[in-house]
Coordinates of C-alpha atoms (C1' of nucleotides) in Angstrom, one line a residue:
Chain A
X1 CA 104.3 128.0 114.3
X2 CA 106.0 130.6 112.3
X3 CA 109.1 128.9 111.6
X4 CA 110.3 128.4 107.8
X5 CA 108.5 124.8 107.3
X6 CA 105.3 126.8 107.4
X7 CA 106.2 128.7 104.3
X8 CA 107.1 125.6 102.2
X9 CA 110.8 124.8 101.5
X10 CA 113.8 126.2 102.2
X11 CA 116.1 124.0 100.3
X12 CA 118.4 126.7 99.3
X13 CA 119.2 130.7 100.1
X14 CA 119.7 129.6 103.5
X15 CA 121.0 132.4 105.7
X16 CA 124.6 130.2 105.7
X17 CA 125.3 128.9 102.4
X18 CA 128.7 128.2 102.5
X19 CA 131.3 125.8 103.6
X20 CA 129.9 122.7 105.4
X21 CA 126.3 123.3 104.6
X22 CA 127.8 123.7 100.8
X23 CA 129.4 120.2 101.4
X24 CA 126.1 118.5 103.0
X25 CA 124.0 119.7 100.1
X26 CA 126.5 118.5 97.8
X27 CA 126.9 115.0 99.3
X28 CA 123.0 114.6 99.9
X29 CA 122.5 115.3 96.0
X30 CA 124.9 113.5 95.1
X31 CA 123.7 110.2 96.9
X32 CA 120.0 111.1 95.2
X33 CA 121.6 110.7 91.8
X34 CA 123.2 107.4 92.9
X35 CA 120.8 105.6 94.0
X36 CA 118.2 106.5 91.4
X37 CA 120.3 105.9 88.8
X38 CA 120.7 102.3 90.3
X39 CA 116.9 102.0 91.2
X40 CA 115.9 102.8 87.8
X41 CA 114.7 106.4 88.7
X42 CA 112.7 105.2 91.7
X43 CA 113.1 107.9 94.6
X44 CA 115.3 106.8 97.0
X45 CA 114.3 106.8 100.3
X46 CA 115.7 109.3 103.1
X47 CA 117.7 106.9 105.8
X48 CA 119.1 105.6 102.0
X49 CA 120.5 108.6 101.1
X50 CA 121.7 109.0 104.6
X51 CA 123.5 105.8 104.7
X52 CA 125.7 106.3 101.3
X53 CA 125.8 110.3 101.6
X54 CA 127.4 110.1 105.0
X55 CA 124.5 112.6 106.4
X56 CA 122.7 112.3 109.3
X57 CA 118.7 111.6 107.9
X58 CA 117.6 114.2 110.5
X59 CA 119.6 116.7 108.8
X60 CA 118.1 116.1 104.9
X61 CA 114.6 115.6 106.9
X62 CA 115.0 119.5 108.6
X63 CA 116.6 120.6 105.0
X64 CA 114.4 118.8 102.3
X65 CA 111.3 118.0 104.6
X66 CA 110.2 114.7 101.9
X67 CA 111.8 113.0 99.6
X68 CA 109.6 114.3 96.7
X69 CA 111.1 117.9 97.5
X70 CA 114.6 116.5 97.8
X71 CA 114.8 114.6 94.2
X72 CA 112.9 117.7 92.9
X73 CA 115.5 119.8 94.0
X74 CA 118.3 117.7 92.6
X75 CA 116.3 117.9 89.2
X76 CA 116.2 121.6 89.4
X77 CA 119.7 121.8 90.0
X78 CA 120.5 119.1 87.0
X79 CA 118.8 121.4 84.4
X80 CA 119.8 124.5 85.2
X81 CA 123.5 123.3 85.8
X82 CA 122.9 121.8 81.8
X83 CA 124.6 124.1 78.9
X84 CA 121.5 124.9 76.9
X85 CA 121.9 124.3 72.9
X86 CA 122.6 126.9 70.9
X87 CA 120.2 128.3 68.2
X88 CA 121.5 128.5 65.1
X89 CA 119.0 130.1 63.1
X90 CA 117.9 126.3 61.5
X91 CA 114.6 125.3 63.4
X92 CA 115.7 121.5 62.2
X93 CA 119.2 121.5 63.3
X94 CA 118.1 122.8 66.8
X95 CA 115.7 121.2 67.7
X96 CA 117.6 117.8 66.8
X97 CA 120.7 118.8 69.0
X98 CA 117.4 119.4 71.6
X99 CA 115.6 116.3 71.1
X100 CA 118.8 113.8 70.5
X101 CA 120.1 114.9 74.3
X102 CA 116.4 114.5 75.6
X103 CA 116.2 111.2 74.9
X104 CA 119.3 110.1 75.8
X105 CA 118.9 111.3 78.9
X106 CA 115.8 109.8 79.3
X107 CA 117.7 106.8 78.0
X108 CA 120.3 106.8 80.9
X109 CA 119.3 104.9 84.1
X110 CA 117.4 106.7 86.1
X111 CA 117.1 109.3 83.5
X112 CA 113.3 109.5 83.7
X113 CA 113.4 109.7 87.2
X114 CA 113.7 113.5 87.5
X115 CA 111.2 114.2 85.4
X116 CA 108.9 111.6 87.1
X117 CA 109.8 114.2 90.1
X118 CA 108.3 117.2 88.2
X119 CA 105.4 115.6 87.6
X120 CA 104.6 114.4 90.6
X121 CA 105.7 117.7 92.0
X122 CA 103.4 119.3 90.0
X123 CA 100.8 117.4 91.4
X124 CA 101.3 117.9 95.1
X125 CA 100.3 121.4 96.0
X126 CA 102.8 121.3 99.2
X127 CA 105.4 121.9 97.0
X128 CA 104.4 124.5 94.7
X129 CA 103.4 125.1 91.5
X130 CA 106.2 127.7 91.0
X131 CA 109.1 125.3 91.5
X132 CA 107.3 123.2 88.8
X133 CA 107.4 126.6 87.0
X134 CA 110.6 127.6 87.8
X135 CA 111.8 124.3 85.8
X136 CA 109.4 124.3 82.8
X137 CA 109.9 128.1 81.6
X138 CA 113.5 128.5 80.7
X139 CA 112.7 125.2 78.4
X140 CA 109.9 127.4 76.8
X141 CA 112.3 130.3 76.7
X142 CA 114.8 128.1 75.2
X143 CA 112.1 126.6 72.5
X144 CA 111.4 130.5 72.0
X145 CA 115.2 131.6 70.6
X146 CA 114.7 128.9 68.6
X147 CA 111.9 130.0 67.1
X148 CA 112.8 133.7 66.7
X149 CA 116.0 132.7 65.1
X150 CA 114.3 130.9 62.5
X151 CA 111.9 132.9 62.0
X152 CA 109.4 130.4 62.1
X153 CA 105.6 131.5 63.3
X154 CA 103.7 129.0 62.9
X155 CA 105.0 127.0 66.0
X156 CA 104.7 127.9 69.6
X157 CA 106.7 127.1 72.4
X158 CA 104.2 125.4 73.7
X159 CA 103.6 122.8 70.8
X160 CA 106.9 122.2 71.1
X161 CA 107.0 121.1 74.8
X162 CA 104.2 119.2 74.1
X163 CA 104.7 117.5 70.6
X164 CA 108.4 116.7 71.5
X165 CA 108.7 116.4 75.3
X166 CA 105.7 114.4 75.1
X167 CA 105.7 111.7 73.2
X168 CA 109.8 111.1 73.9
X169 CA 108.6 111.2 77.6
X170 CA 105.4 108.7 77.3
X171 CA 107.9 106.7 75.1
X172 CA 110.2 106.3 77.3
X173 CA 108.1 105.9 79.9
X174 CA 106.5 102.8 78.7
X175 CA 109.2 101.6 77.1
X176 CA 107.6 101.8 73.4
X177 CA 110.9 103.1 71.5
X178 CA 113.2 101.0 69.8
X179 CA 116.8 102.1 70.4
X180 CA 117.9 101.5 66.7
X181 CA 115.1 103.7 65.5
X182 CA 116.1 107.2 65.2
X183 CA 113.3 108.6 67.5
X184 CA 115.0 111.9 68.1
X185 CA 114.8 112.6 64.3
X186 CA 111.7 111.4 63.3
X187 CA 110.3 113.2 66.1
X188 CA 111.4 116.4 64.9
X189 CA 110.3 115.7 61.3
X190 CA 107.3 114.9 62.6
X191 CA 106.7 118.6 64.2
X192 CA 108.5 120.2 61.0
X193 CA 105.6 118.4 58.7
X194 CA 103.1 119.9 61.3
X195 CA 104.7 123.2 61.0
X196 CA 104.5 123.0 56.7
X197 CA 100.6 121.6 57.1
X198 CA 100.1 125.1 59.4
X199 CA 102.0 127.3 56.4
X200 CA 99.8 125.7 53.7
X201 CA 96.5 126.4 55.6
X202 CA 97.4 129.7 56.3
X203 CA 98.5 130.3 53.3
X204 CA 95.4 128.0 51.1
X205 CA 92.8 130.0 53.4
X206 CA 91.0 130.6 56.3
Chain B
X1 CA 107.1 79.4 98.2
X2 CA 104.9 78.1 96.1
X3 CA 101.8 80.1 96.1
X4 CA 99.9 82.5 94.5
X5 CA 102.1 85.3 95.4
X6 CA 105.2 84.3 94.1
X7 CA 103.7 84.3 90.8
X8 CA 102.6 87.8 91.2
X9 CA 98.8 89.2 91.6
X10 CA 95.8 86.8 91.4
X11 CA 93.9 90.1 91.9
X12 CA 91.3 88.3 89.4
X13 CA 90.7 84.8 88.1
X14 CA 90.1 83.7 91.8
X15 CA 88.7 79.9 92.9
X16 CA 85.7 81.6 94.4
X17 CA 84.8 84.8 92.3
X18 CA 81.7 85.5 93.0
X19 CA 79.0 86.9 95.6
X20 CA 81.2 88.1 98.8
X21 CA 84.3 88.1 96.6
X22 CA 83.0 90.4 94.1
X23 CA 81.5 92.6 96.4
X24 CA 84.7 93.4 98.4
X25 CA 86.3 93.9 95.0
X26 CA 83.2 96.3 94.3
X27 CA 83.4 98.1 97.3
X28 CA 87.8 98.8 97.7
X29 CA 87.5 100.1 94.1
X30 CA 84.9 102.3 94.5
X31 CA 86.9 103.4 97.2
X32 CA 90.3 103.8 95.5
X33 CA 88.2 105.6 92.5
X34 CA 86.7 108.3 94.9
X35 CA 89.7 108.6 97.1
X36 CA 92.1 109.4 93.7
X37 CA 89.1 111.9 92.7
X38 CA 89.3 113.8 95.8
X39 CA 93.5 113.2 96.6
X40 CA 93.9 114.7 92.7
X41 CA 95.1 111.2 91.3
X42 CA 97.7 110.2 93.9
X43 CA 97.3 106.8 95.2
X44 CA 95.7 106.1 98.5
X45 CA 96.9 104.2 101.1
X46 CA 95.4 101.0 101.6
X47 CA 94.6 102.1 105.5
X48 CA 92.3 105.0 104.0
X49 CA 91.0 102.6 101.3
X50 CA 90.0 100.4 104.1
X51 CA 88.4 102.8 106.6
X52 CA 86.3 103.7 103.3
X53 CA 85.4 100.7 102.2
X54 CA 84.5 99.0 105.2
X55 CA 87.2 96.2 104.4
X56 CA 89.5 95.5 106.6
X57 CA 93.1 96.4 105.3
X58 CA 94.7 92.8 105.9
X59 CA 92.0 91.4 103.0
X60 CA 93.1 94.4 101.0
X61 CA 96.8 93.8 101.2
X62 CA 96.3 89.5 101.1
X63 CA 94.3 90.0 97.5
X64 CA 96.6 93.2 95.7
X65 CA 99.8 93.8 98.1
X66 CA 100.4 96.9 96.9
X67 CA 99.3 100.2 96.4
X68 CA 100.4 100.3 92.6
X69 CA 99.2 97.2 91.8
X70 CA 95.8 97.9 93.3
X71 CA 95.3 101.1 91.6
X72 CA 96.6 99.2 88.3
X73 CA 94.0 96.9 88.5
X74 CA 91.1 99.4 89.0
X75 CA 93.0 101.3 86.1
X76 CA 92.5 97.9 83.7
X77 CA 88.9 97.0 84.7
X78 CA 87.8 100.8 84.2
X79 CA 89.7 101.1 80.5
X80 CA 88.2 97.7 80.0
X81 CA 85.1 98.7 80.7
X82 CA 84.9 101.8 78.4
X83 CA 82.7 101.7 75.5
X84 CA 85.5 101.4 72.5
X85 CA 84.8 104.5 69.9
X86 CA 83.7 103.0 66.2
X87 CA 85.7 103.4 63.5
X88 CA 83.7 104.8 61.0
X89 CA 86.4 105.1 57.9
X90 CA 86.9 108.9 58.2
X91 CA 90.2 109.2 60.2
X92 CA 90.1 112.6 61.5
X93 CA 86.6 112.0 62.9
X94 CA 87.5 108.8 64.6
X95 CA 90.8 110.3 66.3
X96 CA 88.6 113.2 67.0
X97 CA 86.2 111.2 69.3
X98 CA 89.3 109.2 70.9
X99 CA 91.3 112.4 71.5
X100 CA 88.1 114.6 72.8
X101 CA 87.5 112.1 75.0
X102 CA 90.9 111.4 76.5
X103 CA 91.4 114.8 77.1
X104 CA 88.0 115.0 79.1
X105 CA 89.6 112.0 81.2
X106 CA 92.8 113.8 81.9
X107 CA 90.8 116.7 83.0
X108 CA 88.6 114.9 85.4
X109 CA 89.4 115.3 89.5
X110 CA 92.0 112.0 89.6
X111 CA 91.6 111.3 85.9
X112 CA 95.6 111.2 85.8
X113 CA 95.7 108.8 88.6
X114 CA 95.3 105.9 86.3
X115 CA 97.4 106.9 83.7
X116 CA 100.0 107.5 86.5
X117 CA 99.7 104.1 88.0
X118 CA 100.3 103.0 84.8
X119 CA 103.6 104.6 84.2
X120 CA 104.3 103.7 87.5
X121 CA 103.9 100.1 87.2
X122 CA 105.6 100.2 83.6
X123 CA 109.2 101.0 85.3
X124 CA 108.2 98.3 88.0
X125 CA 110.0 94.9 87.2
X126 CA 107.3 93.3 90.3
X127 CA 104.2 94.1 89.0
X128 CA 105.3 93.4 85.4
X129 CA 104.9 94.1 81.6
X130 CA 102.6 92.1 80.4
X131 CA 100.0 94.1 83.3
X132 CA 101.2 97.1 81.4
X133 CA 100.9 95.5 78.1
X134 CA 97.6 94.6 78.4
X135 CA 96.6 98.0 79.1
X136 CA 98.7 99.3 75.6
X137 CA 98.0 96.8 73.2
X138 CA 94.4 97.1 73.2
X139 CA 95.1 100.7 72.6
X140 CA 97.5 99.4 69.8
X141 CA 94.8 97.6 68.3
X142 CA 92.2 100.1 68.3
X143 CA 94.3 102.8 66.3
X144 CA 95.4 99.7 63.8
X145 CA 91.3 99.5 63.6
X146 CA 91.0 103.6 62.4
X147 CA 93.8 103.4 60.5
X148 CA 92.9 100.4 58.3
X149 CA 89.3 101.6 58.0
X150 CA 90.8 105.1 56.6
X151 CA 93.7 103.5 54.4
X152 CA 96.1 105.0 55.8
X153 CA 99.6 104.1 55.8
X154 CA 101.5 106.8 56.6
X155 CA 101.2 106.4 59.8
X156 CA 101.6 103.5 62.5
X157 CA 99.5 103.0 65.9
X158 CA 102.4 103.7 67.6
X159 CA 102.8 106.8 66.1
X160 CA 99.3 107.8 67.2
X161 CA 100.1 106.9 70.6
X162 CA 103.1 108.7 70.8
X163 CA 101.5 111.9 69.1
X164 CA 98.6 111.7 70.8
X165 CA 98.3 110.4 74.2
X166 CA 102.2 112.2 75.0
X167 CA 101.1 115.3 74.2
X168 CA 97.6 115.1 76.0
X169 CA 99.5 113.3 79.0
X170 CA 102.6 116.1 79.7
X171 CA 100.1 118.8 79.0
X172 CA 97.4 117.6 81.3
X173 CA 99.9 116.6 84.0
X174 CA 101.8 119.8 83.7
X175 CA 98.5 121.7 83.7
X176 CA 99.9 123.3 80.3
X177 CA 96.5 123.3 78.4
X178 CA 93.7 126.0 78.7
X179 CA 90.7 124.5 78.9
X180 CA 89.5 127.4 76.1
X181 CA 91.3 125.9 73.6
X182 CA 90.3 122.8 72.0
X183 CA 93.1 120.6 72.0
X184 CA 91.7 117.3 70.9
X185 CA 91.3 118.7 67.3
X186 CA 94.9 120.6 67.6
X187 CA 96.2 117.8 68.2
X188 CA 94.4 115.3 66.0
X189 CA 95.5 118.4 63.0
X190 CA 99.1 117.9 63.9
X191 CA 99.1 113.9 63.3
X192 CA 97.0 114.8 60.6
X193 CA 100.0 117.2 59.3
X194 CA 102.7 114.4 59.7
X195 CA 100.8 111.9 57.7
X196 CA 100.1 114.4 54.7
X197 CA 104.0 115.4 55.0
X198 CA 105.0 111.9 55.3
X199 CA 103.2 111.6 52.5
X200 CA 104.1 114.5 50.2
X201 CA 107.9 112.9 51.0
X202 CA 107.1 109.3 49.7
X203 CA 106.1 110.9 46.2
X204 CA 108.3 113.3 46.0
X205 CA 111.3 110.7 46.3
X206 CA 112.1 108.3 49.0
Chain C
dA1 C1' 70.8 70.3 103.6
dT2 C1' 75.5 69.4 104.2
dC3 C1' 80.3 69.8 103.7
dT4 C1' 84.7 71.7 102.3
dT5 C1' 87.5 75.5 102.2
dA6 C1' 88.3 80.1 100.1
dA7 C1' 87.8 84.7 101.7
dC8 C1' 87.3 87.5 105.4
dG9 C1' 87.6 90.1 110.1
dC10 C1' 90.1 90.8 114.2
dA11 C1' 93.9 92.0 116.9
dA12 C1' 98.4 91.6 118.2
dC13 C1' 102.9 92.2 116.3
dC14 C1' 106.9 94.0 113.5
dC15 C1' 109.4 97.1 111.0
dT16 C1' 111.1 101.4 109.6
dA17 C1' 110.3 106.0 108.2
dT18 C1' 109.8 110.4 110.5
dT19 C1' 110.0 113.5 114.5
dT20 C1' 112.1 115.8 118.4
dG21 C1' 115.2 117.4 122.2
dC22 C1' 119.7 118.3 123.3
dA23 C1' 124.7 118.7 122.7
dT24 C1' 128.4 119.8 119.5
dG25 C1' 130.7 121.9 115.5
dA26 C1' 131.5 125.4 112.3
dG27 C1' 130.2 129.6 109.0
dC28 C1' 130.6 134.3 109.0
dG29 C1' 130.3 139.0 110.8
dC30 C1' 132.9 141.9 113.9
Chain D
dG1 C1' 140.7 135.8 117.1
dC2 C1' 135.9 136.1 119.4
dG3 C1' 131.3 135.4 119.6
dC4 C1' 126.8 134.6 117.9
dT5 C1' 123.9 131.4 115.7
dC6 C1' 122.8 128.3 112.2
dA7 C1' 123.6 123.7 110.8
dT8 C1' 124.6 119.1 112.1
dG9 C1' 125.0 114.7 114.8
dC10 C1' 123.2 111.6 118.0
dA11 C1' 119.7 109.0 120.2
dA12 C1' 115.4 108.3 122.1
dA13 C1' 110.5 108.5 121.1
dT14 C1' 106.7 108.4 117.9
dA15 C1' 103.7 106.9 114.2
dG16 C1' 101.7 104.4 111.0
dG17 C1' 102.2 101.1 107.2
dG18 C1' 102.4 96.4 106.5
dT19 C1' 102.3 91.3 108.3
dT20 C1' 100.7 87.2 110.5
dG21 C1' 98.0 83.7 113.3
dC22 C1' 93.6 82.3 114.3
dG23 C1' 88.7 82.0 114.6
dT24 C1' 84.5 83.0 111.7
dT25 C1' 81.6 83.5 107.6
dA26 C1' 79.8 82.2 103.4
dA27 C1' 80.7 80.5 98.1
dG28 C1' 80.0 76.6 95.5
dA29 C1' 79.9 71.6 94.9
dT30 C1' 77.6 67.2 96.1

DNA sequence: ATCTTAACGCAACCCTATTTGCATGAGCGC
DNA sequence: GCGCTCATGCAAATAGGGTTGCGTTAAGAT
């Protein structure tokens, strides 16, 4: 009753890291990205990744407990495993390098699926709001530097999570953007003009 | 092989629609709508949507088949069933109701659910788009409505969707907005900031 | 009121994800 | 290299979602 399943997830700082356990982990995840990319971002199910990844289903069901946990874990490792873009001190040319790999990668097969995953971690109080957390901050950090380095005040991290995150997610999501339009761009512009409209009623009054 | 089910979900539009019919309809989405209240938006099972209901699971599986495309059709007949918000000419006002109340949604125990089985069914090739579709287009139609009452051009319903319904969707499902804050009118300002700078651009040369 | 048959309830059945006990293999500290 | 465990494989057992055949109920038409 006081093993680790109690305390949630274990899914990584196990006490043996290395070698074979290395190996499984990288195999399972593997496997995850397979076969969502080929199921259009739909989870996969365990005895599925067991059969292409070579691992025994018990094993990923003692190691990820549900396949929610295991695709969040692969999404987890995905981002944090991406080089972040650089600020260069122009808010426009940032967030464009930003926004252009975003939606291409939502673009790719399967590419929604991991963030389907955070959602619907994010959800599901089993797994823990602080894995969601642990995902959605350093993009908040990132949007941040960006900010800082253009010295721009009138925008939060926050508005930009939610005025360029979501509408390329929804977007993609419901398949409302036309590949030959330039969504990356106009999105951008779109939360530069809101930016300008900001200044001017700061500056106008009140 | 050639009935009803091939051609996907009767669900509605039944030989025999009324009295018992419409009652069992009644009754298993009263049940999916309290069970996605308490279960914070994720689907039921059709076993606990039985047990509540009182009908037995083999009707519930012979009339919708699936979880999604249950919970997709309760999704369409409540949307349906909401009071569209008049268009009275002044945009800001008009978004302002829409927004205000679509954030109240989100915020409601389950209120995600729907928008959820939505996206859900959206990536599903079984269920199909025009489900989806008719969900959106109405949508579609009602922002054409407020912006054709206000004149304005600057901006598309799809635009609105994008800048409106993302936003509130990501923040809602990543529990990113403090109830404090009003975000309806934030976020009708910043559409409201993209069509004055999309404007300002048009005069000030294409 | 009667008839036809769609819609339903019931219960046995199937299928497959998930769990569990036990034996084996392999990190990693010594 | 040796030994202690953790991690894994294997296979049997379990559980519960989903299906199907059949008898019953009740719309809706005449």
């Amino acid at each position: 009753m006081s093993d680790a399943h109690d305390a949630g997830f274990q899914v990584t700082g196990t006490v043996r890291p290395g070698g074979r356990t290395s190996r499984t982990r990288e195999a399972v995840h593997h496997a995850v990205r397979e076969l969502m990319a080929m199921h259009n971002g739909e989870p996969p199910e365990i005895p599925e990744v067991a059969a292409r990844s070579g691992i025994n289903a018990a094993t990923i069901y003692r190691r990820w407990r549900t396949r929610d946990a295991l695709v969040l874990d692969v999404a987890v490792a995905d981002v944090n495993a991406a080089s972040p873009v650089p600020a260069t001190g122009d808010l426009r040319t940032d967030l464009l390098a930003y926004t252009r790999r975003l939606v291409e990668t939502f673009a790719r097969p399967g590419g929604l699926g991991f963030v389907n995953a955070l959602t619907t971690a994010s959800r599901d109080a089993r797994i823990g709001t602080d894995r969601v957390r642990e995902l959605v901050q350093p993009r908040l950090d990132r949007f941040q530097e960006m900010l800082d380095a253009s010295g721009t005040t009138e925008l939060s991290p926050l508005d930009l999570v939610l005025l360029i995150l979501g509408p390329a997610h929804l977007g993609a999501t419901l398949g409302l953007i036309e590949p030959d339009h330039d969504v990356a761009a106009r999105l951008v512009d779109s939360v530069l003009d809101v930016a300008a409209g900001r200044r001017l009623r700061a500056a106008g009054g009140g």
